[in-house]
Amino acid sequence: MRDTPATLVYIAPWECSAAVAPLPPEPGDRLVVCFIRARDEERALPWHRRRHVLVRSAARHFADELRAAGWRVDERDAPTVREGLEAAVAEHGVSRLVATVPREWDLRGEFAALRPRLRAAGVTMRFVEDRGFLSTRAEFAEWTEGRKELRMEFFYREMRRRHRVLLDADGGPEGGTWNLDAENRKPWPRDRAHPVPRRVTPTPIALAAVAEAGAMPSLWGRAEDFDLPVTRAAALDWLGHFLDELLPEFGPYEDAMRAGEPDLLHSALASAMNVGLLHPLEIVRGAEARYRAGRAPLASVEGFIRQILGWREYVRGLYRHLMPGFRTVNALGASRALPLWYWDPDASGGYDGPTNAPCGMRCLADSARMVRDHGRVHHIHRLMVLSNFATLAGVVPHELSRWFWAGFTDAWEWVELPNVMGMATHGDGGVMASKPYVASGAYVNRMSDYCGSCQYDVKRRSGEGACPFNLLYWDFLARHRERFVDHPRMAMMIRNLDRMPAAELAGIRAEAEAFLAQVPWDSPHPPATTAGA
């Protein structure tokens, strides 16, 4: 007969492999591993069906793998994580609960409410450092001390040094420079075929989750043809394919967009990494090894590593540093809800019911359509199409944040919130990025194949058929002129604005307002809070 267990280990939804889970090396009869499916998480937002399939399938596979390896596993449904853990602790009679320091802010609240109840029952609670990141909470806090600006570039250099990644024999940056982004800005060649998209044949567990998601009316998006890895073995295979086949040319074309192509040469590894199927260091070391072996150029490898060792670690640290106020920052005073186009660019009766005229902007419609169909698009669609439009149109940052959180398979609040509130919308007023990432239609035209087949003319900045990005861009600069007139990185744009004849600018602003008046807007939502998703 098994001994009464002494320890319950909670496995969060982002800890779905032994690479990141807070487990000892070997199983034992004195330990129970606990997975909780919290119903409040499922109701918090209209989650994308593919996100649901990914999270549920990865957890179920990991639970089965642990059982097969001899671990005692408890899987349970509960109203909240707190109630699930309290019930599990009581049922198993444990004296200690072990969990990773919560990534998500609201899960911290769940544990804060649980601690005194456990203490009263004689149960201790111990938190361990998150094994899914390469910097600790203390290290990031130390880095922020005394800094007037918390720029990612400087944090990234520190991470390169700390983990000795892409350093030369003298400890400096390989190739003589830390950042090779300037070499990675080519559009996709017009006569070049697109890479064959990578996909994984769904496991029986994933297929069951697809059926489950399809029957849940509270979810959003499409789960058919689900193609993401939900096991560590499949994720490692996906990683190997990217490193060997796509990484060599990833860098030059990482900013390129093509209609109907959510990934191009991007890895699409974030979804697997953010549920714990892959560890960031094994990805970084794998990419560096390809460079050392002469199988991938430095610009591609550095650009890819910067996204993981730099950006991913940085946004997680900043999230913890600036919460909970980060949820409601709105430095530019934006006031509009999100266009219904984001939920469904094709519908004549869209999400939440109101009439939704089809979106006529090809770049915006296609980007939103790929999110609906795949639960992902790469970072330039996210930043320079979806977020650019929302920022120019004056969408409240947390409205856009809510959509990104709900709609992307790689999205958790710790990663999407800093990206949206800081980088994408300038809602934080410049903490993350010194200037707003806004652009006219010229950028989209340069980096994509959208504009040639769009009903709008990207070369017209006003008048009939003018690209809405052009109208909204100049209107945005005019609205915020006083804020940016002396800004070192915005001054040239403001000077161009000031050279425009007053009558022309007035006409552009009137056209921008007329365009926005016919956009179907969603109803405003309160800032989302959940217990752990």
Coordinates of C-alpha atoms in Angstrom, one line a residue:
M1 CA 0.0 0.0 0.0
R2 CA 1.3 3.4 -0.9
D3 CA 2.3 5.9 1.8
T4 CA 0.3 9.0 2.4
P5 CA 1.8 11.6 0.1
A6 CA 3.6 14.5 1.8
T7 CA 3.9 16.9 -1.1
L8 CA 1.5 18.2 -3.8
V9 CA 3.2 19.7 -6.8
Y10 CA 1.0 22.0 -8.9
I11 CA 1.7 22.0 -12.7
A12 CA 0.5 25.3 -14.3
P13 CA -0.8 25.3 -17.9
W14 CA 2.5 26.6 -19.1
E15 CA 4.6 23.8 -17.6
C16 CA 3.7 20.9 -19.8
S17 CA 7.0 19.0 -19.9
A18 CA 9.8 18.0 -17.5
A19 CA 12.0 20.6 -19.2
V20 CA 10.2 23.4 -17.2
A21 CA 7.9 21.7 -14.6
P22 CA 8.9 22.1 -10.9
L23 CA 9.5 18.3 -10.4
P24 CA 12.3 16.4 -8.7
P25 CA 14.4 14.1 -10.8
E26 CA 12.5 10.9 -9.9
P27 CA 8.9 10.1 -8.9
G28 CA 8.0 8.9 -5.4
D29 CA 5.0 7.6 -3.4
R30 CA 5.3 10.7 -1.1
L31 CA 4.5 13.1 -3.9
V32 CA 1.4 13.9 -6.0
V33 CA 1.5 15.9 -9.2
C34 CA -1.6 18.0 -9.7
F35 CA -3.2 19.4 -12.9
I36 CA -6.2 21.7 -12.6
R37 CA -8.6 22.7 -15.3
A38 CA -10.1 25.9 -13.9
R39 CA -13.6 26.9 -15.2
D40 CA -13.1 30.6 -14.5
E41 CA -10.2 30.6 -16.9
E42 CA -12.3 29.2 -19.7
R43 CA -15.0 31.8 -19.2
A44 CA -12.6 34.8 -18.8
L45 CA -12.3 35.6 -22.5
P46 CA -13.5 34.2 -25.9
W47 CA -10.4 32.1 -26.2
H48 CA -9.3 31.0 -29.7
R49 CA -10.3 27.3 -30.3
R50 CA -6.7 26.5 -31.3
R51 CA -5.4 27.9 -28.1
H52 CA -7.8 25.8 -26.1
V53 CA -6.7 22.7 -28.1
L54 CA -3.0 23.5 -27.5
V55 CA -3.2 24.1 -23.8
R56 CA -5.6 21.2 -23.0
S57 CA -3.8 18.7 -25.2
A58 CA -0.3 19.6 -23.9
A59 CA -1.4 19.2 -20.3
R60 CA -3.2 15.9 -21.0
H61 CA -0.2 14.5 -22.8
F62 CA 2.1 15.5 -20.0
A63 CA -0.1 14.0 -17.4
D64 CA -0.2 10.7 -19.3
E65 CA 3.6 10.7 -19.7
L66 CA 4.1 11.3 -16.0
R67 CA 1.7 8.4 -15.1
A68 CA 3.6 6.1 -17.5
A69 CA 6.8 7.0 -15.8
G70 CA 5.5 6.1 -12.4
W71 CA 4.3 9.5 -11.0
R72 CA 1.1 9.8 -9.0
V73 CA -1.0 12.2 -11.0
D74 CA -4.2 14.1 -10.0
E75 CA -6.2 15.8 -12.8
R76 CA -9.3 17.6 -11.8
D77 CA -11.8 20.3 -12.9
A78 CA -12.5 23.1 -10.4
P79 CA -14.2 26.5 -10.4
T80 CA -10.8 28.1 -9.8
V81 CA -7.2 27.1 -9.3
R82 CA -7.4 28.0 -5.6
E83 CA -10.4 25.8 -5.0
G84 CA -8.9 23.0 -7.0
L85 CA -5.7 23.0 -5.0
E86 CA -7.5 23.3 -1.7
A87 CA -9.6 20.3 -2.6
A88 CA -6.5 18.3 -3.8
V89 CA -4.6 19.1 -0.6
A90 CA -7.4 18.0 1.6
E91 CA -8.1 14.8 -0.4
H92 CA -4.5 13.6 -0.4
G93 CA -3.7 14.8 3.1
V94 CA -0.4 16.4 2.1
S95 CA 1.6 18.7 4.4
R96 CA 3.3 20.8 1.7
L97 CA 2.3 22.4 -1.6
V98 CA 5.0 23.3 -4.1
A99 CA 4.4 25.5 -7.2
T100 CA 6.3 27.8 -9.5
V101 CA 6.2 31.5 -8.8
P102 CA 3.1 32.4 -10.9
R103 CA 3.7 34.0 -14.3
E104 CA 0.3 35.5 -14.5
W105 CA -0.7 38.3 -12.2
D106 CA -4.1 37.0 -11.2
L107 CA -2.7 33.6 -10.3
R108 CA -0.7 35.4 -7.7
G109 CA -4.0 36.5 -6.2
E110 CA -5.2 33.0 -6.1
F111 CA -2.2 31.8 -4.2
A112 CA -2.4 34.8 -1.8
A113 CA -6.0 33.8 -1.0
L114 CA -5.0 30.1 -0.6
R115 CA -2.0 30.6 1.7
P116 CA -3.8 31.5 5.0
R117 CA -6.3 28.7 4.4
L118 CA -3.5 26.2 4.0
R119 CA -1.6 27.6 7.0
A120 CA -4.7 27.1 9.1
A121 CA -4.7 23.5 8.1
G122 CA -1.0 23.0 8.9
V123 CA 0.1 22.9 5.2
T124 CA 3.1 24.9 4.1
M125 CA 3.5 26.5 0.6
R126 CA 6.8 26.8 -1.2
F127 CA 7.4 28.6 -4.5
V128 CA 10.3 27.8 -6.8
E129 CA 11.8 30.0 -9.5
D130 CA 10.3 29.6 -12.9
R131 CA 12.4 27.1 -14.9
G132 CA 10.9 28.3 -18.2
F133 CA 13.0 31.5 -18.3
L134 CA 16.7 32.3 -18.3
S135 CA 16.6 35.3 -16.0
T136 CA 15.3 35.3 -12.4
R137 CA 13.1 37.9 -10.8
A138 CA 16.0 39.1 -8.7
E139 CA 18.3 39.5 -11.7
F140 CA 15.7 41.6 -13.6
A141 CA 15.0 43.8 -10.6
E142 CA 18.8 44.3 -10.1
W143 CA 19.1 45.3 -13.8
T144 CA 16.3 48.0 -13.4
E145 CA 17.9 49.7 -10.4
G146 CA 19.1 53.2 -11.1
R147 CA 18.1 53.1 -14.8
K148 CA 16.1 56.0 -16.3
E149 CA 15.3 54.0 -19.4
L150 CA 14.5 50.2 -19.4
R151 CA 15.4 49.5 -23.0
M152 CA 15.5 45.9 -24.2
E153 CA 18.7 46.3 -26.2
F154 CA 20.8 46.8 -23.0
F155 CA 19.1 44.0 -21.2
Y156 CA 19.7 41.7 -24.2
R157 CA 23.4 42.5 -24.1
E158 CA 23.6 41.6 -20.4
M159 CA 21.8 38.3 -21.2
R160 CA 24.2 37.5 -23.9
R161 CA 27.1 38.0 -21.6
R162 CA 25.5 36.1 -18.7
H163 CA 24.8 33.0 -20.8
R164 CA 27.8 33.4 -23.0
V165 CA 25.8 33.4 -26.2
L166 CA 27.3 34.6 -29.6
L167 CA 30.4 36.0 -27.9
D168 CA 33.9 36.1 -29.5
A169 CA 37.1 34.9 -27.8
D170 CA 37.5 38.3 -26.0
G171 CA 33.9 38.2 -24.6
G172 CA 32.6 40.8 -27.1
P173 CA 29.7 40.3 -29.5
E174 CA 30.4 37.8 -32.3
G175 CA 31.0 39.8 -35.5
G176 CA 31.8 43.0 -33.7
T177 CA 28.2 44.2 -33.1
W178 CA 25.4 43.2 -30.8
N179 CA 22.4 43.8 -33.1
L180 CA 22.3 43.0 -36.8
D181 CA 18.7 44.1 -37.3
A182 CA 19.7 46.5 -40.1
E183 CA 20.6 43.5 -42.2
N184 CA 17.2 41.8 -41.7
R185 CA 14.7 44.0 -43.6
K186 CA 14.2 42.5 -47.0
P187 CA 10.8 42.0 -48.6
W188 CA 9.9 38.6 -49.9
P189 CA 11.0 38.2 -53.6
R190 CA 8.0 38.4 -55.9
D191 CA 9.0 35.4 -58.0
R192 CA 9.9 33.1 -55.0
A193 CA 7.6 30.3 -53.9
H194 CA 6.5 30.3 -50.3
P195 CA 7.9 27.7 -47.9
V196 CA 5.7 24.7 -47.4
P197 CA 4.0 25.3 -44.0
R198 CA 5.1 23.0 -41.2
R199 CA 2.3 21.0 -39.6
V200 CA 1.9 18.1 -37.1
T201 CA -0.6 15.4 -37.5
P202 CA -2.9 15.8 -34.5
T203 CA -2.7 13.1 -31.8
P204 CA -5.9 11.4 -30.6
I205 CA -5.9 13.6 -27.6
A206 CA -5.6 16.7 -29.8
L207 CA -8.4 15.5 -32.0
A208 CA -10.6 15.0 -28.9
A209 CA -9.8 18.6 -27.9
V210 CA -10.6 19.9 -31.3
A211 CA -14.1 18.3 -31.0
E212 CA -14.4 19.7 -27.5
A213 CA -13.5 23.2 -28.7
G214 CA -15.9 23.0 -31.6
A215 CA -18.8 22.3 -29.2
M216 CA -18.0 25.3 -26.9
P217 CA -19.9 28.4 -28.1
S218 CA -17.9 30.7 -25.8
L219 CA -14.7 30.1 -27.9
W220 CA -13.7 31.9 -31.0
G221 CA -11.8 31.0 -34.2
R222 CA -11.3 27.8 -36.0
A223 CA -9.7 24.6 -34.7
E224 CA -10.1 22.5 -37.8
D225 CA -6.8 21.3 -39.3
F226 CA -5.0 21.9 -36.0
D227 CA -1.3 21.7 -36.8
L228 CA 0.7 22.6 -33.7
P229 CA 2.9 20.2 -31.6
V230 CA 1.3 19.2 -28.3
T231 CA 4.0 16.9 -27.0
R232 CA 7.7 17.6 -26.2
A233 CA 8.8 15.0 -28.9
A234 CA 6.8 16.8 -31.6
A235 CA 8.0 20.2 -30.4
L236 CA 11.6 19.1 -30.6
D237 CA 11.0 17.8 -34.1
W238 CA 9.5 21.1 -35.1
L239 CA 12.4 23.0 -33.6
G240 CA 14.9 20.8 -35.5
H241 CA 13.1 21.4 -38.8
F242 CA 13.2 25.2 -38.3
L243 CA 16.9 25.2 -37.3
D244 CA 17.9 23.1 -40.3
E245 CA 15.6 24.3 -43.0
L246 CA 14.4 27.8 -42.2
L247 CA 16.9 29.5 -39.9
P248 CA 19.6 30.1 -42.6
E249 CA 17.3 32.6 -44.4
F250 CA 15.1 33.7 -41.5
G251 CA 17.0 36.9 -40.8
P252 CA 16.8 38.7 -44.2
Y253 CA 13.1 38.0 -44.5
E254 CA 11.8 38.1 -40.9
D255 CA 9.9 41.4 -41.6
A256 CA 8.4 40.2 -44.9
M257 CA 4.7 39.6 -45.2
R258 CA 2.8 37.6 -47.9
A259 CA -1.0 37.2 -48.1
G260 CA -2.2 34.0 -46.6
E261 CA 1.2 33.1 -45.0
P262 CA 1.1 33.5 -41.2
D263 CA 4.7 32.2 -40.8
L264 CA 6.9 32.4 -44.0
L265 CA 10.3 31.7 -42.5
H266 CA 9.3 32.3 -38.9
S267 CA 9.6 29.4 -36.5
A268 CA 6.1 29.4 -34.9
L269 CA 7.8 28.0 -31.8
A270 CA 6.4 30.5 -29.3
S271 CA 3.2 28.4 -28.8
A272 CA 5.1 25.3 -27.8
M273 CA 7.6 27.3 -25.7
N274 CA 4.9 29.2 -23.8
V275 CA 3.2 26.0 -22.7
G276 CA 6.5 24.5 -21.6
L277 CA 7.1 21.9 -24.3
L278 CA 10.5 23.5 -25.1
H279 CA 13.1 25.3 -22.9
P280 CA 14.4 28.6 -24.2
L281 CA 18.0 27.7 -23.7
E282 CA 17.9 24.6 -25.8
I283 CA 16.4 26.7 -28.6
V284 CA 19.1 29.4 -28.2
R285 CA 21.9 26.8 -28.0
G286 CA 20.6 25.0 -31.1
A287 CA 20.5 28.2 -33.1
E288 CA 24.0 29.2 -32.0
A289 CA 25.3 25.7 -32.9
R290 CA 24.1 26.1 -36.5
Y291 CA 26.1 29.3 -36.7
R292 CA 29.3 27.8 -35.2
A293 CA 29.0 24.9 -37.7
G294 CA 28.7 27.3 -40.6
R295 CA 25.1 26.2 -41.4
A296 CA 23.4 29.5 -40.7
P297 CA 24.7 33.1 -41.1
L298 CA 25.2 35.4 -38.1
A299 CA 22.5 37.9 -39.0
S300 CA 19.8 35.2 -39.1
V301 CA 21.0 33.5 -35.9
E302 CA 21.4 36.8 -34.0
G303 CA 18.0 38.1 -35.1
F304 CA 16.4 34.8 -34.0
I305 CA 18.2 34.6 -30.6
R306 CA 17.4 38.2 -29.9
Q307 CA 13.7 37.4 -29.9
I308 CA 14.1 34.7 -27.2
L309 CA 17.1 35.6 -25.1
G310 CA 16.3 39.3 -25.4
W311 CA 12.7 40.1 -26.1
R312 CA 11.0 37.2 -24.4
E313 CA 12.9 37.6 -21.2
Y314 CA 12.6 41.3 -21.2
V315 CA 8.8 41.5 -21.6
R316 CA 8.4 38.9 -18.8
G317 CA 10.6 41.0 -16.5
L318 CA 8.8 44.2 -17.4
Y319 CA 5.4 42.6 -16.9
R320 CA 6.3 41.8 -13.3
H321 CA 8.0 45.2 -12.8
L322 CA 5.0 47.3 -13.9
M323 CA 1.9 45.3 -12.9
P324 CA -0.9 45.7 -12.0
G325 CA -1.1 49.3 -13.4
F326 CA 0.2 48.1 -16.8
R327 CA -3.3 46.9 -17.7
T328 CA -4.8 50.3 -17.9
V329 CA -2.1 52.6 -19.3
N330 CA -3.3 54.9 -22.0
A331 CA -0.7 57.6 -22.6
L332 CA -2.2 58.8 -25.9
G333 CA -5.7 59.1 -24.6
A334 CA -7.2 56.6 -27.0
S335 CA -11.0 56.2 -26.7
R336 CA -12.3 53.8 -29.3
A337 CA -13.3 50.2 -29.0
L338 CA -11.8 47.5 -31.2
P339 CA -13.2 47.2 -34.8
L340 CA -15.3 44.1 -35.2
W341 CA -13.1 43.4 -38.2
Y342 CA -10.5 41.9 -35.8
W343 CA -13.0 39.2 -34.7
D344 CA -14.1 38.4 -38.2
P345 CA -13.1 40.5 -41.2
D346 CA -15.5 38.6 -43.5
A347 CA -18.7 38.5 -41.6
S348 CA -21.9 40.5 -42.3
G349 CA -23.0 39.6 -38.7
G350 CA -19.9 39.5 -36.6
Y351 CA -18.7 38.7 -33.1
D352 CA -21.0 39.9 -30.3
G353 CA -23.9 40.3 -32.8
P354 CA -23.7 43.8 -34.3
T355 CA -23.6 44.2 -38.1
N356 CA -20.0 44.0 -39.3
A357 CA -19.3 45.2 -42.8
P358 CA -16.5 43.2 -44.4
C359 CA -13.1 44.9 -44.1
G360 CA -11.9 46.4 -47.4
M361 CA -8.3 46.9 -46.4
R362 CA -6.6 43.8 -47.8
C363 CA -3.6 43.8 -45.3
L364 CA -5.9 44.2 -42.3
A365 CA -8.5 41.7 -43.5
D366 CA -5.9 39.0 -44.3
S367 CA -4.0 39.4 -41.1
A368 CA -7.2 39.2 -39.0
R369 CA -8.4 36.3 -41.1
M370 CA -5.1 34.3 -40.5
V371 CA -5.5 34.9 -36.7
R372 CA -9.1 33.6 -36.9
D373 CA -8.1 30.6 -39.0
H374 CA -4.6 29.7 -37.4
G375 CA -4.4 31.5 -34.1
R376 CA -1.2 33.2 -35.2
V377 CA 0.6 35.6 -37.6
H378 CA 4.2 36.7 -37.3
H379 CA 5.4 39.8 -35.6
I380 CA 5.2 42.3 -38.5
H381 CA 1.5 41.5 -39.1
R382 CA 1.0 42.0 -35.4
L383 CA 3.0 45.2 -35.0
M384 CA 2.7 47.0 -38.4
V385 CA -0.8 46.0 -39.5
L386 CA -3.0 44.9 -36.7
S387 CA -1.5 47.1 -34.0
N388 CA -0.6 50.0 -36.3
F389 CA -4.2 50.3 -37.4
A390 CA -5.5 50.2 -33.8
T391 CA -3.0 52.8 -32.7
L392 CA -3.7 55.2 -35.6
A393 CA -7.4 54.8 -35.1
G394 CA -7.2 55.5 -31.4
V395 CA -8.3 52.1 -30.0
V396 CA -8.0 51.9 -26.2
P397 CA -4.9 49.8 -25.6
H398 CA -6.5 47.2 -23.3
E399 CA -9.2 46.6 -26.0
L400 CA -6.4 45.5 -28.4
S401 CA -4.7 43.7 -25.6
R402 CA -7.8 41.7 -24.8
W403 CA -8.1 40.6 -28.4
F404 CA -4.4 39.5 -28.6
W405 CA -4.7 37.6 -25.4
A406 CA -7.8 35.8 -26.5
G407 CA -6.8 35.2 -30.1
F408 CA -3.2 33.9 -30.3
T409 CA -2.1 30.4 -29.4
D410 CA 1.2 31.8 -27.9
A411 CA -0.5 34.5 -25.8
W412 CA -0.5 34.7 -22.1
E413 CA -0.9 38.0 -20.3
W414 CA 2.8 38.2 -19.3
V415 CA 3.8 38.3 -22.9
E416 CA 1.0 40.0 -24.8
L417 CA 0.3 42.8 -22.3
P418 CA 3.8 44.4 -22.4
N419 CA 3.9 44.0 -26.2
V420 CA 0.5 45.6 -26.7
M421 CA 0.5 48.3 -24.1
G422 CA 4.1 49.3 -24.7
M423 CA 5.6 48.3 -28.0
A424 CA 2.4 48.2 -30.1
T425 CA 0.3 51.1 -28.9
H426 CA 2.7 53.4 -27.0
G427 CA 0.1 53.1 -24.2
D428 CA 2.9 53.2 -21.6
G429 CA 4.1 56.6 -22.9
G430 CA 7.6 55.3 -23.9
V431 CA 8.7 52.9 -21.2
M432 CA 9.4 50.1 -23.7
A433 CA 9.8 51.9 -26.9
S434 CA 10.9 55.5 -27.3
K435 CA 8.5 56.3 -30.1
P436 CA 5.1 54.9 -31.3
Y437 CA 5.5 52.2 -34.0
V438 CA 3.1 53.9 -36.5
A439 CA 3.5 54.0 -40.2
S440 CA 1.6 54.9 -43.4
G441 CA 0.7 52.5 -46.1
A442 CA 4.1 52.9 -47.7
Y443 CA 5.6 50.5 -45.1
V444 CA 3.0 47.8 -45.8
N445 CA 3.6 48.2 -49.5
R446 CA 7.3 47.9 -49.2
M447 CA 7.2 44.7 -47.1
S448 CA 4.3 42.8 -48.6
D449 CA 2.2 41.9 -51.6
Y450 CA -1.0 43.4 -50.2
C451 CA -1.3 46.8 -51.8
G452 CA -1.2 45.8 -55.5
S453 CA -4.5 44.0 -55.2
C454 CA -6.2 46.2 -52.6
Q455 CA -9.2 48.4 -53.5
Y456 CA -7.4 51.3 -51.9
D457 CA -4.5 53.2 -53.5
V458 CA -1.5 53.1 -51.3
K459 CA 0.1 56.0 -53.2
R460 CA -2.7 58.4 -52.5
R461 CA -2.6 60.2 -49.1
S462 CA -6.0 61.8 -49.6
G463 CA -8.9 61.8 -51.9
E464 CA -11.2 59.1 -53.3
G465 CA -9.6 55.7 -52.9
A466 CA -6.7 56.8 -50.7
C467 CA -5.3 54.1 -48.4
P468 CA -6.8 54.4 -45.0
F469 CA -3.4 53.9 -43.4
N470 CA -2.3 57.2 -45.1
L471 CA -5.3 59.1 -43.9
L472 CA -5.0 57.8 -40.3
Y473 CA -1.2 58.3 -40.2
W474 CA -1.4 62.0 -40.9
D475 CA -4.4 62.4 -38.7
F476 CA -2.5 60.7 -35.8
L477 CA 0.5 63.0 -36.2
A478 CA -1.8 66.0 -36.2
R479 CA -3.7 64.8 -33.1
H480 CA -0.4 64.3 -31.2
R481 CA 1.7 67.0 -32.7
E482 CA 2.4 68.8 -29.4
R483 CA 3.4 65.6 -27.7
F484 CA 6.0 64.7 -30.3
V485 CA 7.1 68.0 -31.8
D486 CA 10.4 68.0 -29.9
H487 CA 10.8 64.2 -29.8
P488 CA 14.2 63.3 -31.4
R489 CA 12.8 60.3 -33.2
M490 CA 9.5 61.9 -34.3
A491 CA 10.7 65.4 -35.2
M492 CA 11.2 64.7 -38.9
M493 CA 7.7 63.3 -39.2
I494 CA 6.3 66.4 -37.5
R495 CA 8.3 68.7 -39.8
N496 CA 6.8 66.9 -42.7
L497 CA 3.4 67.4 -41.2
D498 CA 4.0 71.1 -40.7
R499 CA 5.0 71.5 -44.3
M500 CA 1.6 70.2 -45.5
P501 CA -0.8 73.0 -46.6
A502 CA -3.4 73.6 -44.0
A503 CA -6.3 73.0 -46.3
E504 CA -4.8 69.7 -47.4
L505 CA -4.3 68.6 -43.8
A506 CA -7.8 69.6 -42.9
G507 CA -9.2 67.6 -45.8
I508 CA -7.1 64.5 -44.8
R509 CA -8.4 64.7 -41.2
A510 CA -12.0 65.0 -42.4
E511 CA -11.5 62.0 -44.6
A512 CA -10.0 60.0 -41.8
E513 CA -12.9 60.9 -39.5
A514 CA -15.3 59.8 -42.3
F515 CA -13.6 56.5 -42.7
L516 CA -13.6 55.8 -38.9
A517 CA -17.3 56.7 -38.8
Q518 CA -18.1 53.8 -41.0
V519 CA -15.9 51.2 -39.2
P520 CA -18.0 48.7 -37.2
W521 CA -16.8 49.0 -33.6
D522 CA -17.1 46.4 -30.9
S523 CA -18.6 47.4 -27.6
P524 CA -16.1 48.4 -24.9
H525 CA -15.0 45.8 -22.4
P526 CA -13.6 46.1 -18.9
P527 CA -10.0 45.1 -18.4
A528 CA -9.8 41.3 -18.4
T529 CA -8.9 39.6 -15.1
T530 CA -8.6 35.8 -14.7
A531 CA -7.4 33.4 -12.2
G532 CA -4.5 32.1 -14.2
A533 CA -4.9 32.1 -18.0

